[in-house]
Tab-separated table of C-alpha atoms in Angstrom:
chain	number	residue	atom	x	y	z
A	101	UNK	CA	3.421	-1.743	61.596
A	102	UNK	CA	0.783	-3.411	63.749
A	103	UNK	CA	-1.776	-3.085	60.948
A	104	UNK	CA	0.161	-5.785	59.072
A	105	UNK	CA	-0.478	-8.514	61.681
A	106	UNK	CA	-2.223	-11.522	60.165
A	107	UNK	CA	-1.755	-10.330	56.585
A	108	UNK	CA	-0.123	-12.321	53.828
A	109	UNK	CA	2.724	-10.439	52.156
A	110	UNK	CA	5.238	-11.152	49.428
A	111	UNK	CA	8.845	-11.003	50.657
A	112	UNK	CA	12.006	-10.814	48.565
A	113	UNK	CA	14.530	-12.781	50.606
A	114	UNK	CA	17.874	-11.018	51.080
A	115	UNK	CA	19.616	-13.795	53.017
A	116	UNK	CA	20.064	-15.239	56.514
A	117	UNK	CA	19.167	-13.048	59.493
A	118	UNK	CA	22.370	-12.030	61.309
A	119	UNK	CA	22.548	-13.647	64.733
A	120	UNK	CA	19.290	-15.571	64.285
A	121	UNK	CA	19.852	-19.162	63.152
A	122	UNK	CA	16.877	-20.545	61.260
A	123	UNK	CA	15.650	-17.129	60.181
A	124	UNK	CA	15.971	-15.215	56.954
A	125	UNK	CA	15.495	-11.534	56.319
A	126	UNK	CA	13.860	-9.823	53.384
A	127	UNK	CA	11.662	-6.936	52.299
A	128	UNK	CA	8.093	-6.411	51.202
A	129	UNK	CA	7.232	-4.415	48.046
A	130	UNK	CA	6.726	-1.436	50.430
A	131	UNK	CA	10.357	-1.917	51.611
A	132	UNK	CA	9.350	-3.127	55.091
A	133	UNK	CA	11.943	-5.349	56.758
A	134	UNK	CA	10.653	-8.869	57.520
A	135	UNK	CA	12.315	-11.602	59.587
A	136	UNK	CA	11.103	-14.964	58.278
A	137	UNK	CA	11.075	-18.260	60.190
A	138	UNK	CA	12.554	-20.613	57.605
A	139	UNK	CA	11.268	-23.733	59.441
A	140	UNK	CA	14.078	-25.957	58.150
A	141	UNK	CA	13.695	-24.806	54.547
A	142	UNK	CA	16.628	-23.477	52.586
A	143	UNK	CA	15.424	-20.658	50.337
A	144	UNK	CA	18.113	-18.564	48.694
A	145	UNK	CA	18.653	-14.825	48.421
A	146	UNK	CA	16.442	-13.543	45.628
A	147	UNK	CA	13.587	-15.987	46.251
A	148	UNK	CA	10.066	-14.546	46.505
A	149	UNK	CA	8.182	-15.959	49.477
A	150	UNK	CA	4.543	-15.728	50.607
A	151	UNK	CA	4.663	-14.928	54.327
A	152	UNK	CA	1.987	-14.508	57.004
A	153	UNK	CA	2.934	-11.692	59.393
A	154	UNK	CA	2.851	-12.994	62.977
A	155	UNK	CA	4.660	-10.208	64.829
A	156	UNK	CA	5.286	-6.505	64.434
A	157	UNK	CA	7.937	-4.343	66.070
A	158	UNK	CA	8.928	-0.695	65.800
A	159	UNK	CA	11.005	-1.155	62.691
A	160	UNK	CA	10.409	-4.668	61.381
A	161	UNK	CA	7.929	-7.474	60.924
A	162	UNK	CA	8.208	-11.196	61.570
A	163	UNK	CA	6.406	-14.058	59.927
A	164	UNK	CA	6.233	-17.608	58.676
A	165	UNK	CA	6.379	-18.991	55.148
A	166	UNK	CA	3.063	-20.125	53.699
A	167	UNK	CA	2.741	-23.304	51.643
């Protein structure tokens, strides 16, 4: 998943990240799991977000909302 670092991806938000206040979790069109720093915003499940990938793990990505 390291090849995704720095890329902008579209994420379909599924809801809050379990055990991680201030984070949401969603999926890319390729079905990759993404933890999103919500930075005080309150998007809802079903929202499409533009996210810059800032971290990559074995099974998931992490990023921040753009705009």
